[in-house]
Each structure stands twice: as C-alpha cells, then as structure tokens.
Short mmCIF file of C-alpha atoms in Angstrom, two decimals:
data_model
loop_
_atom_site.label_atom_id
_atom_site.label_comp_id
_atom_site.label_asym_id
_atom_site.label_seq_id
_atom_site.Cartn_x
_atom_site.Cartn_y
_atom_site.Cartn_z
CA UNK A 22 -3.12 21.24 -24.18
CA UNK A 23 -3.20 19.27 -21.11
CA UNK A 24 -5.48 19.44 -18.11
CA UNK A 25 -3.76 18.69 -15.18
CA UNK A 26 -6.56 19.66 -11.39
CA UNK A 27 -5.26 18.86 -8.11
CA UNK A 28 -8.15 18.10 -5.64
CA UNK A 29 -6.49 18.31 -2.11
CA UNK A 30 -7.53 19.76 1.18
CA UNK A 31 -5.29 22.23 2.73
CA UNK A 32 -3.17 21.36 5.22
CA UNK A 33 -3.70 17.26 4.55
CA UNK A 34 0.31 16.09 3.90
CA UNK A 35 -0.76 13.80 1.52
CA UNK A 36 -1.87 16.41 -0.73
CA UNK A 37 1.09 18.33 -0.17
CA UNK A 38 2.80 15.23 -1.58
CA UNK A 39 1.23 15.40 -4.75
CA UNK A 40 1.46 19.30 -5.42
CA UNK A 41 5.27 18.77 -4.84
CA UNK A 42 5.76 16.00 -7.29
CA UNK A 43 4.28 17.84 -9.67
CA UNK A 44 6.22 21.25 -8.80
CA UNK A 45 9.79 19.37 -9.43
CA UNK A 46 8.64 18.38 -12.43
CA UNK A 47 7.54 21.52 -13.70
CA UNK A 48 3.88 20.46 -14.58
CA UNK A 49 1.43 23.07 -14.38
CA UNK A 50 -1.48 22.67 -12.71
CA UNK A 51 -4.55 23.78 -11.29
CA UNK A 52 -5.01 23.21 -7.44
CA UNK A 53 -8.53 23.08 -6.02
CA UNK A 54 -9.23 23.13 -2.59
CA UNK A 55 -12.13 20.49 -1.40
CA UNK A 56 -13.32 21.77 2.12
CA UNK A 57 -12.71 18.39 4.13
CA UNK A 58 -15.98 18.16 5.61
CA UNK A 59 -18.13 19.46 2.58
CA UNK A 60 -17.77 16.44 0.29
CA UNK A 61 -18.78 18.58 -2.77
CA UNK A 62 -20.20 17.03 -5.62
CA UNK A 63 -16.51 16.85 -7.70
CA UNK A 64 -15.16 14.59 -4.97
CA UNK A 65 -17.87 12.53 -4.60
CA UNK A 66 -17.49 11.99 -9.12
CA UNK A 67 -13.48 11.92 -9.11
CA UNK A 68 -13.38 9.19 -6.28
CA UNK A 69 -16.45 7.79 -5.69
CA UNK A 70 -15.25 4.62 -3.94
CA UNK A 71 -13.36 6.53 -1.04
CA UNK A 72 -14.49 10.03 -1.45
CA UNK A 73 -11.35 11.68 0.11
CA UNK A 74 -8.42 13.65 -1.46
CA UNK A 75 -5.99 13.82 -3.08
CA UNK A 76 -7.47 13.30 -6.22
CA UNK A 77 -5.22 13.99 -9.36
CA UNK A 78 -7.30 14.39 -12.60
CA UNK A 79 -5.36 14.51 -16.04
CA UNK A 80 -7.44 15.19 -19.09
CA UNK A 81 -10.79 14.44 -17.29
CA UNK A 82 -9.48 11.02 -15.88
CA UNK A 83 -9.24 10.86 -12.09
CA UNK A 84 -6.84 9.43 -10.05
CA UNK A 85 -7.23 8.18 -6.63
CA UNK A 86 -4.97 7.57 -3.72
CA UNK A 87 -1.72 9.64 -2.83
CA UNK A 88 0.57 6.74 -3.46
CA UNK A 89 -1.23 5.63 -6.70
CA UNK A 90 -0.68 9.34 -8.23
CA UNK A 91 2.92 9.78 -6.98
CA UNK A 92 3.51 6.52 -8.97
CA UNK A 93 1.41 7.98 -12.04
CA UNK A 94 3.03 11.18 -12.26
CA UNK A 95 5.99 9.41 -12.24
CA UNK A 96 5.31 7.52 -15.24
CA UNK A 97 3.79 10.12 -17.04
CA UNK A 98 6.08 12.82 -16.65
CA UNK A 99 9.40 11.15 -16.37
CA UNK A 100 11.01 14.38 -16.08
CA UNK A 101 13.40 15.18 -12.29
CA UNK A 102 12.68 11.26 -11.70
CA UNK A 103 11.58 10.51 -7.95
CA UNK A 104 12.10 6.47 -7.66
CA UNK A 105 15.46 5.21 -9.01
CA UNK A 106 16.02 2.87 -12.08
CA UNK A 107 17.03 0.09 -9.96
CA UNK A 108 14.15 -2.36 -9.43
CA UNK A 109 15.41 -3.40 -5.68
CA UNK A 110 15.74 0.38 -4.62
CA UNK A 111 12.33 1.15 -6.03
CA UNK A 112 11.05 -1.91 -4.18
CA UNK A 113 12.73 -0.30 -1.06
CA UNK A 114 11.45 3.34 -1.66
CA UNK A 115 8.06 1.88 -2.03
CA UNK A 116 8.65 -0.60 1.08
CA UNK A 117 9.03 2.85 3.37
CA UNK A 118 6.46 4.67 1.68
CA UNK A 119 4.36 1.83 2.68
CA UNK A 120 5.70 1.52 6.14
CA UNK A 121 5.15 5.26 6.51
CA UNK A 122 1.41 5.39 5.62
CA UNK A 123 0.88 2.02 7.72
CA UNK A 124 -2.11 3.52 9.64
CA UNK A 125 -0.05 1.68 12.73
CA UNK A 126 2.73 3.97 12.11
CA UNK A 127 0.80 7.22 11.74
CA UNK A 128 -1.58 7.12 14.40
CA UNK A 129 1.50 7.54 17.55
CA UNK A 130 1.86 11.30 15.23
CA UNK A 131 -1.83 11.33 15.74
CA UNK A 132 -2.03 11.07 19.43
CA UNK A 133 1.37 12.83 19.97
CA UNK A 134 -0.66 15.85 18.39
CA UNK A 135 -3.97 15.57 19.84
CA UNK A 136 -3.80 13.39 22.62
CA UNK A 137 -3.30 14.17 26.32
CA UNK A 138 -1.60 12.86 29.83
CA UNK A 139 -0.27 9.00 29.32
CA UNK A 140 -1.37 8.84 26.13
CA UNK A 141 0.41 11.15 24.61
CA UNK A 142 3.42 10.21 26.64
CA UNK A 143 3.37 6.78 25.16
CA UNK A 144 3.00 7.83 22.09
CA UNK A 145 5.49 11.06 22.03
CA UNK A 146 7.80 7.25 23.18
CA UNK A 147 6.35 5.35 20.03
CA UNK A 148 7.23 8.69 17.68
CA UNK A 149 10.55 8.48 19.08
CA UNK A 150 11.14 5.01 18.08
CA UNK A 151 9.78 5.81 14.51
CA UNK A 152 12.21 8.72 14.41
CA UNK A 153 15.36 6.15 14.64
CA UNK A 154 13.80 4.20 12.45
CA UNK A 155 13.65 6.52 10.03
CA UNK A 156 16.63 8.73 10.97
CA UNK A 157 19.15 5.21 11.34
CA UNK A 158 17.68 2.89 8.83
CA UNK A 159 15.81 4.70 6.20
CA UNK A 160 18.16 8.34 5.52
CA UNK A 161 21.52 6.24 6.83
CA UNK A 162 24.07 8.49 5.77
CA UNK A 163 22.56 10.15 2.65
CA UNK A 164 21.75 13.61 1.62
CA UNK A 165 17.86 12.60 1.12
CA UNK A 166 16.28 9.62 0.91
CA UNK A 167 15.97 9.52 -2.79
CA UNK A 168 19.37 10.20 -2.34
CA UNK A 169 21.78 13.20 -4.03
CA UNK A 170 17.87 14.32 -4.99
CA UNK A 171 14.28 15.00 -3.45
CA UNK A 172 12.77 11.23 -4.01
CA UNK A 173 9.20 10.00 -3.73
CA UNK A 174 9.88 9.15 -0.11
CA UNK A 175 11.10 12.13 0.76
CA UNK A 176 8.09 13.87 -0.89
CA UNK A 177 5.67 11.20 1.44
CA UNK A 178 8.01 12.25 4.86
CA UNK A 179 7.77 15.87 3.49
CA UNK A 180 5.25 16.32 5.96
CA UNK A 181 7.72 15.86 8.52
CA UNK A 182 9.68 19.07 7.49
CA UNK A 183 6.65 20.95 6.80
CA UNK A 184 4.22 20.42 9.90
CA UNK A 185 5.92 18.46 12.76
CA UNK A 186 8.35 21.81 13.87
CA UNK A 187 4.84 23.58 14.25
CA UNK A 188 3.34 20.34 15.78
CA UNK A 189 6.13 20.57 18.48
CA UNK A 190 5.40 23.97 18.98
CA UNK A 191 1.67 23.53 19.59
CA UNK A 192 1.97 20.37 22.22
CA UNK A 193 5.02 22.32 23.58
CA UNK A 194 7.35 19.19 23.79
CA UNK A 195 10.87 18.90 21.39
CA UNK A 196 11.04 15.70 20.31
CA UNK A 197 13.20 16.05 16.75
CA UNK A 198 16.05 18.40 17.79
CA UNK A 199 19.82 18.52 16.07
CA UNK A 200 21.24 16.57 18.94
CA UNK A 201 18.69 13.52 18.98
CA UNK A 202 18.04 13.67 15.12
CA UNK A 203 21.15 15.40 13.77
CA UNK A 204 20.78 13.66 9.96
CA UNK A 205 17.02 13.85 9.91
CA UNK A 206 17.30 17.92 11.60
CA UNK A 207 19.71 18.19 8.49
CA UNK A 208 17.38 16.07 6.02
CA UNK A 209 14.70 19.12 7.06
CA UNK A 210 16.80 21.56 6.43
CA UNK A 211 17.86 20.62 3.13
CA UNK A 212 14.04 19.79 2.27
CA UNK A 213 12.74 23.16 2.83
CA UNK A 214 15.69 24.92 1.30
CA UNK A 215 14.85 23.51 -1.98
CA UNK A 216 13.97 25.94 -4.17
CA UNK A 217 10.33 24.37 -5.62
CA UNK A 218 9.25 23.06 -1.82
CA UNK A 219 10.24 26.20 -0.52
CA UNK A 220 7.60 27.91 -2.14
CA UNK A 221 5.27 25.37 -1.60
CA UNK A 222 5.08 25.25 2.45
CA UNK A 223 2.20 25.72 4.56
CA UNK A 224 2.48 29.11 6.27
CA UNK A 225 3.57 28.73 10.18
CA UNK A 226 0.54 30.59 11.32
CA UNK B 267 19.03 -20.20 -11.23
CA UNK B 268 16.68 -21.41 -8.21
CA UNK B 269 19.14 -20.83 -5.83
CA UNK B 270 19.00 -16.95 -6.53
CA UNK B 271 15.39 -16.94 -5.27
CA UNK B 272 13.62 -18.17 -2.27
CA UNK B 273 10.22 -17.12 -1.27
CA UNK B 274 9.52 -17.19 2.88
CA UNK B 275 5.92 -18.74 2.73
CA UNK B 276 2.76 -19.62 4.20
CA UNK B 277 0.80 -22.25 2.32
CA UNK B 278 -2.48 -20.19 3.78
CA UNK B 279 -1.81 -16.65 3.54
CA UNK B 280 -3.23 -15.00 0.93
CA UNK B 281 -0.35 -12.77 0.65
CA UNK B 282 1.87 -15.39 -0.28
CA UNK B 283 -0.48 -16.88 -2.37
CA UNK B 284 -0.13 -13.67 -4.60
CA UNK B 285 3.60 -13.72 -4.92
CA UNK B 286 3.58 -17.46 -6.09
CA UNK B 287 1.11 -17.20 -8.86
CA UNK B 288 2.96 -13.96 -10.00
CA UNK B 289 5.71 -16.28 -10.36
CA UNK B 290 4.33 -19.03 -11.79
CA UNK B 291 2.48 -17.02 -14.28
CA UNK B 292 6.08 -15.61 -15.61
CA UNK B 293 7.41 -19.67 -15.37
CA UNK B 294 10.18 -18.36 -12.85
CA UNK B 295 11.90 -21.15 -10.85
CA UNK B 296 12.37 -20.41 -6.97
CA UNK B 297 12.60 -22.37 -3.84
CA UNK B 298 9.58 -22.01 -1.17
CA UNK B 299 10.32 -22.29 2.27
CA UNK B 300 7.42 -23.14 4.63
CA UNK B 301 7.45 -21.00 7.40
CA UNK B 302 6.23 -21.95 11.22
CA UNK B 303 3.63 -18.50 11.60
CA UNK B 304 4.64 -19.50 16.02
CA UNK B 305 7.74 -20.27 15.55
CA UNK B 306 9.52 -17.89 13.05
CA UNK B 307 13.02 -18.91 11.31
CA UNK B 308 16.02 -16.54 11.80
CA UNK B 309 16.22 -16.32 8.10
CA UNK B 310 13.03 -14.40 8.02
CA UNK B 311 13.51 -11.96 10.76
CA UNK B 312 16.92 -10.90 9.69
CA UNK B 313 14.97 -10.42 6.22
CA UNK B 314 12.13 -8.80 7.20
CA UNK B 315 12.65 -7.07 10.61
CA UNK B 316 10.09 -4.31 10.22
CA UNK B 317 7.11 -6.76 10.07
CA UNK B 318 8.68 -10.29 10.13
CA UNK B 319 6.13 -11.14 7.98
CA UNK B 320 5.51 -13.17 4.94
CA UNK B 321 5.42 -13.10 2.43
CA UNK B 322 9.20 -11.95 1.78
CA UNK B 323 11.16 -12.80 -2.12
CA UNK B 324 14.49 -12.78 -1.79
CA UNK B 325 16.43 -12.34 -5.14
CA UNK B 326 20.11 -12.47 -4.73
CA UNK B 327 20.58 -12.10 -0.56
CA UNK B 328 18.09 -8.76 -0.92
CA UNK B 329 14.83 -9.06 0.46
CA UNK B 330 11.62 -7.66 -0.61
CA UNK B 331 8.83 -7.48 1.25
CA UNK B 332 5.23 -6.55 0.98
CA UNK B 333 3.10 -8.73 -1.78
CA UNK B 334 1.78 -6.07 -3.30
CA UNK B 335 5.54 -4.13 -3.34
CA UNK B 336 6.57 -7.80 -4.40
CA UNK B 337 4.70 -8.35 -7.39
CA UNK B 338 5.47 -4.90 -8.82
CA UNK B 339 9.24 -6.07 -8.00
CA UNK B 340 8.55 -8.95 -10.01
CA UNK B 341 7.19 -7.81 -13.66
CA UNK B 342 9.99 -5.18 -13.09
CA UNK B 343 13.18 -7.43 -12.66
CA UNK B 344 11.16 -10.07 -15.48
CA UNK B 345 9.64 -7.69 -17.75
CA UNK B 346 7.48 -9.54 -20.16
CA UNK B 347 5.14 -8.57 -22.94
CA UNK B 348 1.55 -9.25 -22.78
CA UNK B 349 0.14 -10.76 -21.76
CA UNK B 350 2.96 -12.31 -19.40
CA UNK B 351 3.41 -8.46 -18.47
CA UNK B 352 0.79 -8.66 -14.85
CA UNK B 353 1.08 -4.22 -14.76
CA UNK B 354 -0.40 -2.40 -17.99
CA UNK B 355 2.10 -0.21 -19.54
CA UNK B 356 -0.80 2.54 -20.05
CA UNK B 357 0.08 4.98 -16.81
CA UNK B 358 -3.61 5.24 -16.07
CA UNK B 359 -4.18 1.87 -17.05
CA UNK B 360 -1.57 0.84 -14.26
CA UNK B 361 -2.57 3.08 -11.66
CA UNK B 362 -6.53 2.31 -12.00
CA UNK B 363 -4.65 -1.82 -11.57
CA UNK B 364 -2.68 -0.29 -8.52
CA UNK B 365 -5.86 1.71 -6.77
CA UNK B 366 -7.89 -1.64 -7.31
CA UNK B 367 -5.17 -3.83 -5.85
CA UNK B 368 -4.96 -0.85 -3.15
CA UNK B 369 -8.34 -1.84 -2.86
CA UNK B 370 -8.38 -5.34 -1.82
CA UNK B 371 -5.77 -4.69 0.76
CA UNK B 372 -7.92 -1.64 2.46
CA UNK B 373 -11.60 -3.41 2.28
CA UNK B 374 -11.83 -7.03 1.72
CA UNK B 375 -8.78 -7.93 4.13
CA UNK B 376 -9.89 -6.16 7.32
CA UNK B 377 -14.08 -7.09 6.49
CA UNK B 378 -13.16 -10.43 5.72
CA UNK B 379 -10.98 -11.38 8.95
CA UNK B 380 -14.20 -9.71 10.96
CA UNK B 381 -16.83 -11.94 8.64
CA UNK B 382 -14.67 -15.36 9.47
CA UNK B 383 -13.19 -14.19 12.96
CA UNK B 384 -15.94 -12.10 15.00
CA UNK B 385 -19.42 -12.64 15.96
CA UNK B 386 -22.66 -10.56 16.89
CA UNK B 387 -22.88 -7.06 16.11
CA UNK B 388 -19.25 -6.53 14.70
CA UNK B 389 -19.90 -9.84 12.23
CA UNK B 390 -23.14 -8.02 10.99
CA UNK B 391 -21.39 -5.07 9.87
CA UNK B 392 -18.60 -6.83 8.25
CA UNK B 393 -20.41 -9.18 6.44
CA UNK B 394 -22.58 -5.78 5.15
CA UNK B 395 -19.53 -3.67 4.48
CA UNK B 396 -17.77 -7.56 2.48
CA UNK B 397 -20.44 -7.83 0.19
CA UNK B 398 -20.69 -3.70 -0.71
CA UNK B 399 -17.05 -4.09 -1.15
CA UNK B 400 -17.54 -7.12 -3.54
CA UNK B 401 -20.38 -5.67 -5.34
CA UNK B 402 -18.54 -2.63 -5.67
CA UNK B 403 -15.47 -5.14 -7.19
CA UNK B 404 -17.58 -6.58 -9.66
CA UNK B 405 -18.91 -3.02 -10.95
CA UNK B 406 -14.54 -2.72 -11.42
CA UNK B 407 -14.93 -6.01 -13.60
CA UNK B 408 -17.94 -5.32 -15.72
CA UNK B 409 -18.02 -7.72 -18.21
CA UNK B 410 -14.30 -7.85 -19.04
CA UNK B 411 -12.97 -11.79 -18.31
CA UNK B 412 -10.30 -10.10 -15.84
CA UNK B 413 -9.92 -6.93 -14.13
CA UNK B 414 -7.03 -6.61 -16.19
CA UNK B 415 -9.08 -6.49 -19.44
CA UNK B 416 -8.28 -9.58 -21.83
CA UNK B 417 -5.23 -10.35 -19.75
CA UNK B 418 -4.86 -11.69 -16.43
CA UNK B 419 -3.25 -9.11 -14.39
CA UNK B 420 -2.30 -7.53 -11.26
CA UNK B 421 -5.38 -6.75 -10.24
CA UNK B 422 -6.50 -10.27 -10.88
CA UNK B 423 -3.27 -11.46 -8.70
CA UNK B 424 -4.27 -9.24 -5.55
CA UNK B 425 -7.59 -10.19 -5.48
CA UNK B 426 -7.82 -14.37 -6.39
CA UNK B 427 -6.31 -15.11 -3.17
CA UNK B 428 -9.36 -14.11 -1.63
CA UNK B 429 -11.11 -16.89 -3.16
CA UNK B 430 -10.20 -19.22 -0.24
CA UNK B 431 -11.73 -17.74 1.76
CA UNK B 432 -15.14 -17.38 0.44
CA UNK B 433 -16.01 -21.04 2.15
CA UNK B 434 -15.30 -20.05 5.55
CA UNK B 435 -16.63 -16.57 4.36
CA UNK B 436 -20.15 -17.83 3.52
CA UNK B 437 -20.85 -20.59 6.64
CA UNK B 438 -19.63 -17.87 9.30
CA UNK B 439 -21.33 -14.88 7.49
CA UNK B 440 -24.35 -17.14 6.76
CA UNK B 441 -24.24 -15.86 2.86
CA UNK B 442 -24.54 -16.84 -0.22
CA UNK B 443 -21.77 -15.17 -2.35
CA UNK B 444 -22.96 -16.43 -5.92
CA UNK B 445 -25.90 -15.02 -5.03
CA UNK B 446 -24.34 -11.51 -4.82
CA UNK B 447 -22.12 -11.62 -6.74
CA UNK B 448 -22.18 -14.00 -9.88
CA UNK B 449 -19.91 -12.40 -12.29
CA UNK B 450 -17.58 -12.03 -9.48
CA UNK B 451 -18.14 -15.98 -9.00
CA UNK B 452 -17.73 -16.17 -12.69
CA UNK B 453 -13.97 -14.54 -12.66
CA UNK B 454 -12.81 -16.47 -9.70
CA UNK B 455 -13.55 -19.90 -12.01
CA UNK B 456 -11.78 -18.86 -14.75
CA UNK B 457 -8.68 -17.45 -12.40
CA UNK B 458 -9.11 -21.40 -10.82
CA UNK B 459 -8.65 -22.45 -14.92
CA UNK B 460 -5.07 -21.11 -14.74
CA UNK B 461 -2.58 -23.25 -13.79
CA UNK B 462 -0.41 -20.86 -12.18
CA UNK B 463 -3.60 -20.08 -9.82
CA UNK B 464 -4.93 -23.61 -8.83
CA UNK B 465 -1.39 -24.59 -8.08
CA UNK B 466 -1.23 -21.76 -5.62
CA UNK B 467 -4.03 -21.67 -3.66
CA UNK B 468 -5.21 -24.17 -1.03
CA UNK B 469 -8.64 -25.91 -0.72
CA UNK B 470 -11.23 -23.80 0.82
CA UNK B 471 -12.63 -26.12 3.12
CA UNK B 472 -9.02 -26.25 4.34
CA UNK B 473 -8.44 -23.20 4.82
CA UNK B 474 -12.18 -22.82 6.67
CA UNK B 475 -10.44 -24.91 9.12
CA UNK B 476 -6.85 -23.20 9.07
CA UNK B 477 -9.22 -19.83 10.39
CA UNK B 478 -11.63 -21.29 12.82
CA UNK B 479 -7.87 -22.92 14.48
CA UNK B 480 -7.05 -19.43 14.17
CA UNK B 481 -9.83 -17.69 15.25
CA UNK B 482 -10.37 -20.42 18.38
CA UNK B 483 -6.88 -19.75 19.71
CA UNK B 484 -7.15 -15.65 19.57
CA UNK B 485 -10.73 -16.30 21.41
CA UNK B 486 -8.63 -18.85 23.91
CA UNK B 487 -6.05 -15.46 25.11
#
C-alpha cells in the first residue's frame, strides 16, 4: 500500500504543480497544508536543507524541490507521461521549465503584482516581453506545450491559467487578453477545461 | 562522428567544465570551440538566444543548453550501464543526484562569486554561508568515495568544477578549506584521479587569476 503526502502551501504555484502531476496520473494522495510562515516541525524533517515546500514524500522518503518531484513522479508513475520520449524535446521541455523558474524571469510577475508607479510599469513591460516569449517561441502553434497533451511545462506555466486572470484583476491592468495573446488566451482555456485541473483550481475569491 | 557534435566552450567556466567531463567519462568524440566571453560568435547566439551562454552541445544542428539540462541530455542520447551511466536508475536515487546537483547551482555558485568577487561585509557573509554550504555537502557525501555512491556520478559532475576555484576561494576568503572540510578535500582528489576530470579542468592558480581579471574589470565600470 503506498504512501504518497503532498506538503505544499496553498496558493504557492509550485505546489499546484505537483498536486496536478499527480492528479493526471491518477495517484492518490494525501495533501497537507504547511502554513508558509509556521515552519512546522515536518518541514523542517522532510527538507531540512531549504525548509520550503513542495515537499513530495513516498513511503517515508522525502523529496525536495518542485522540479526534482515533477521529474520523480514521472519516473515512478509512468502512467499519462508529461515529458516526451525524445531526448532533444525533453532537453527542451526542461530548458523552459528552467527558463521559467529563472528567479530573473519570475520576479517582473513579482513586481507586476505587488509593485507600484514606475516599477510596476517596467515590469508590467518586462511581463509583456516574457508573454511573446512564451506565447511565439515556447506554445508556437500547438495545442499545449507538451503538445496534443497537458506536459510538465504546461503543469510549471499552470500557474499562469490559474492565478494571473485574478492577478490582472487585483492590479486592475489587462495585460494577457485574446487579441495580444490569442494562442496563449486559448492555451488557458484549454488548461482549465481539463477535466483533472479543473477540479484542482484555486477558488477566484 | 565528431562532426555531429560541437560543444561552445569556455576553458574557465565551470559550466562547461561539467559538460566535457560528462563526455569524456562516456569516451564520446566532439569538437570544442573556444569561445571569446566579449566577443561572442554568431554560431552561439543563433544557438542559444535566450542566454547566449555557454556552455551549449550541439548534437546534429540542435542545441542544448543549460549544463545541468546538458548532462541529463547526455546519459539519455548515450545510455550506458554502470557505472558509465552518470544518473542512477533508482527514481529516488536520481532525484536525491538531481536536488544535490540543484544544489550546487543555488548555493555554492552565487556564495562563491561573492567569496572571490566582493569585499567587506558582503565577503564575510559569503564566505560564512560557502563553508555551511560545503559542510552541509560533505554531510551529502558521508563516507561514500562519490556522491554518487561507488560510482562517479552526476552529482560528482556538478559539483568537481568547483574545485578550481577553491585557490582563489581560500586567498580572497582568507580560509582554509581542508580545514573545513577534509572529506570534501578527500573527494575532490580522487575526482582529480580521473582522467576524464583532470583533463577538464584548468589549474587553480590560473583560474585565481582568470577571476581577479574578472573581478578588476566589473570593479573598473
């Protein structure tokens, strides 16, 4: 009988990412929510070198690091695969994944979110630019960027089609509409129609 | 079939360094090409756009970038058995290899450009937070020859490089890192007794000098 925990901090994306994976694959398991500034005594054991979720523990054994797990679930339940058989598209998928999490590329989100006046103008610019990046030369033409299927990178951009619509709202400035973003609008469409994510989104409110 | 793979390199990066030994290690043939860091071919920023960056491998026309990304390309497209295989097949053994390798890039990179690069207050911390995050490293290794276990592997690969530095490390710091450290000191001599890592890595006293150019010009803007 297998013990699968989730430790993960509600509404932290890279959580999310992990929950999802697991979802698609149909493996059950048992989510625990870590308050993120109560570093509980189970965090501090499951990942005592950075103390921060998501932690995935299997059988007792943790494992650190939302990219780490993605690629562990993976292996270990090859079931509704998420990186392609091809060694040069998995190199790719993890390239993105990379460039994604790049704390360069995360922080314009950041400031776009919380910050105010010229800052957040320059960065609502630099999210822009990401966007294109993304939209142009990571989706391209394709359904989702695994693909025909949900992918680990679109898991890790999931975010994007969970949180950003409500991140727009909040700052009150439209930055991914149809007309600017029309593949990656339809990209988070399609994400949040699927069946497992669907019931797996943070609430609006 | 050299011509089907050309690494973009930097004799001094440690990045690079990691990509050569992984290929050495598996006895693959490939052509290096020495790139100017100021003065960056076309080759490698049609390749590598995002960054234009080294390392980059590319196999066939198709670049792949990132030497962690890299490596993991490698003992994919030449899967061997061990111990030529650098990941562990084990999925926990290969994601404890991964979060280690994770690691190095996370701590001992950004610490060890402040320990060789910055000075005062911001030095002091480094060098604190460098050896935790070395000590903490040679908890990982225990008494096993590599990270890896019996094998050299991946682990082993993302970290070695680092050994370079540990000159210019130690005279800017003002630390001894045997001293800390000793089984850590004891792994990075036997790394040094395989071929495929000697051959890849540059003196350290030359590479002291490589960062102090380095660090001299960033303090010159």
């Amino acid at each position: 009988m297998e013990e699968v925990k989730v430790l993960g901090s509600w509404p932290s994306p890279y959580g999310f990412r992990v929950q999802w994976a697991l979802e698609l694959k149909g493996v059950e398991y048992e989510y625990v929510d870590k308050d993120l500034f109560n570093k509980s005594d189970m965090l501090l054991k499951y990942n005592p070198v950075h103390k921060k979720i998501p932690v995935l523990v299997h059988n007792g054994k943790p494992i650190a690091e939302s990219v780490v797990i993605l690629e562990y679930i993976e292996e270990t339940w090859p079931q509704h695969p998420l990186l392609p058989k091809d060694p040069y598209e998995r190199a790719m998928a993890r390239f993105w994944i990379n460039f994604l999490d790049n704390k360069d590329k995360v922080a314009p989100f950041v400031t776009f979110f919380i910050g105010l006046g010229e800052e957040h103008k320059k960065a609502a610019e630099e999210v822009k630019e990401l966007l294109k990046i993304y939209e142009e030369q990571v989706l391209g033409e394709k359904k989702y960027f695994g693909g025909e299927e949900i992918g680990m990178l679109d898991l890790a951009m999931g975010w994007m089609a969970a949180s950003f619509g409500v991140i727009e709202e909040i700052v009150d400035v439209r930055i991914l509409d149809g007309e600017t973003f029309p593949r990656l609008h339809a990209w988070i469409q399609n994400f949040r129609a699927n069946p497992v994510i669907k019931n797996n989104l943070p609430d609006h409110d | 079939m050299a011509d089907e793979l050309v690494l973009l390199d930097f004799w001094h990066s440690p990045f690079a360094m990691r990509v050569r030994i992984a290929l050495a290690e598996k006895g693959i043939e490939y052509e290096s090409r020495e790139e100017d860091l100021s003065n960056k071919s076309s080759l490698l920023l049609k390749m590598n756009p995002v960054y234009k960056q080294i390392p980059v491998l590319i196999h066939r026309g198709r670049p792949v970038c990132e030497s962690l990304i890299i490596v993991e390309y490698i003992d994919e497209v030449w899967p061997h058995k061990s111990p030529l295989r650098l990941l562990p097949s084990s999925p926990y053994d290969k994601a404890n290899a991964m979060f280690w390798a994770d690691y190095v890039d996370k701590k001992i990179y950004p610490s060890g450009k402040l320990v060789w690069g910055a000075t005062g207050e911001v030095q002091e911390a480094a060098k604190k937070e460098m050896i935790e995050n070395l000590k903490e490293l040679e908890g990982e290794l225990g008494d096993k020859p590599y990270f890896g276990g019996e094998s050299f592997g991946f682990t082993d690969v993302a970290l070695i490089p680092f050994y370079t530095w540990f000159y210019a490390l130690e005279t800017c710091g003002d630390f001894s890192i045997i001293e800390e450290c000793p089984k850590l000191v004891a792994w990075t001599k036997r790394c040094m007794q395989r071929e495929s890592v000697s051959n890849s890595l540059p003196d350290q006293y030359k590479v002291y000098c490589f960062l102090l150019e380095l660090k001299n010009k960033f303090e010159a803007k």
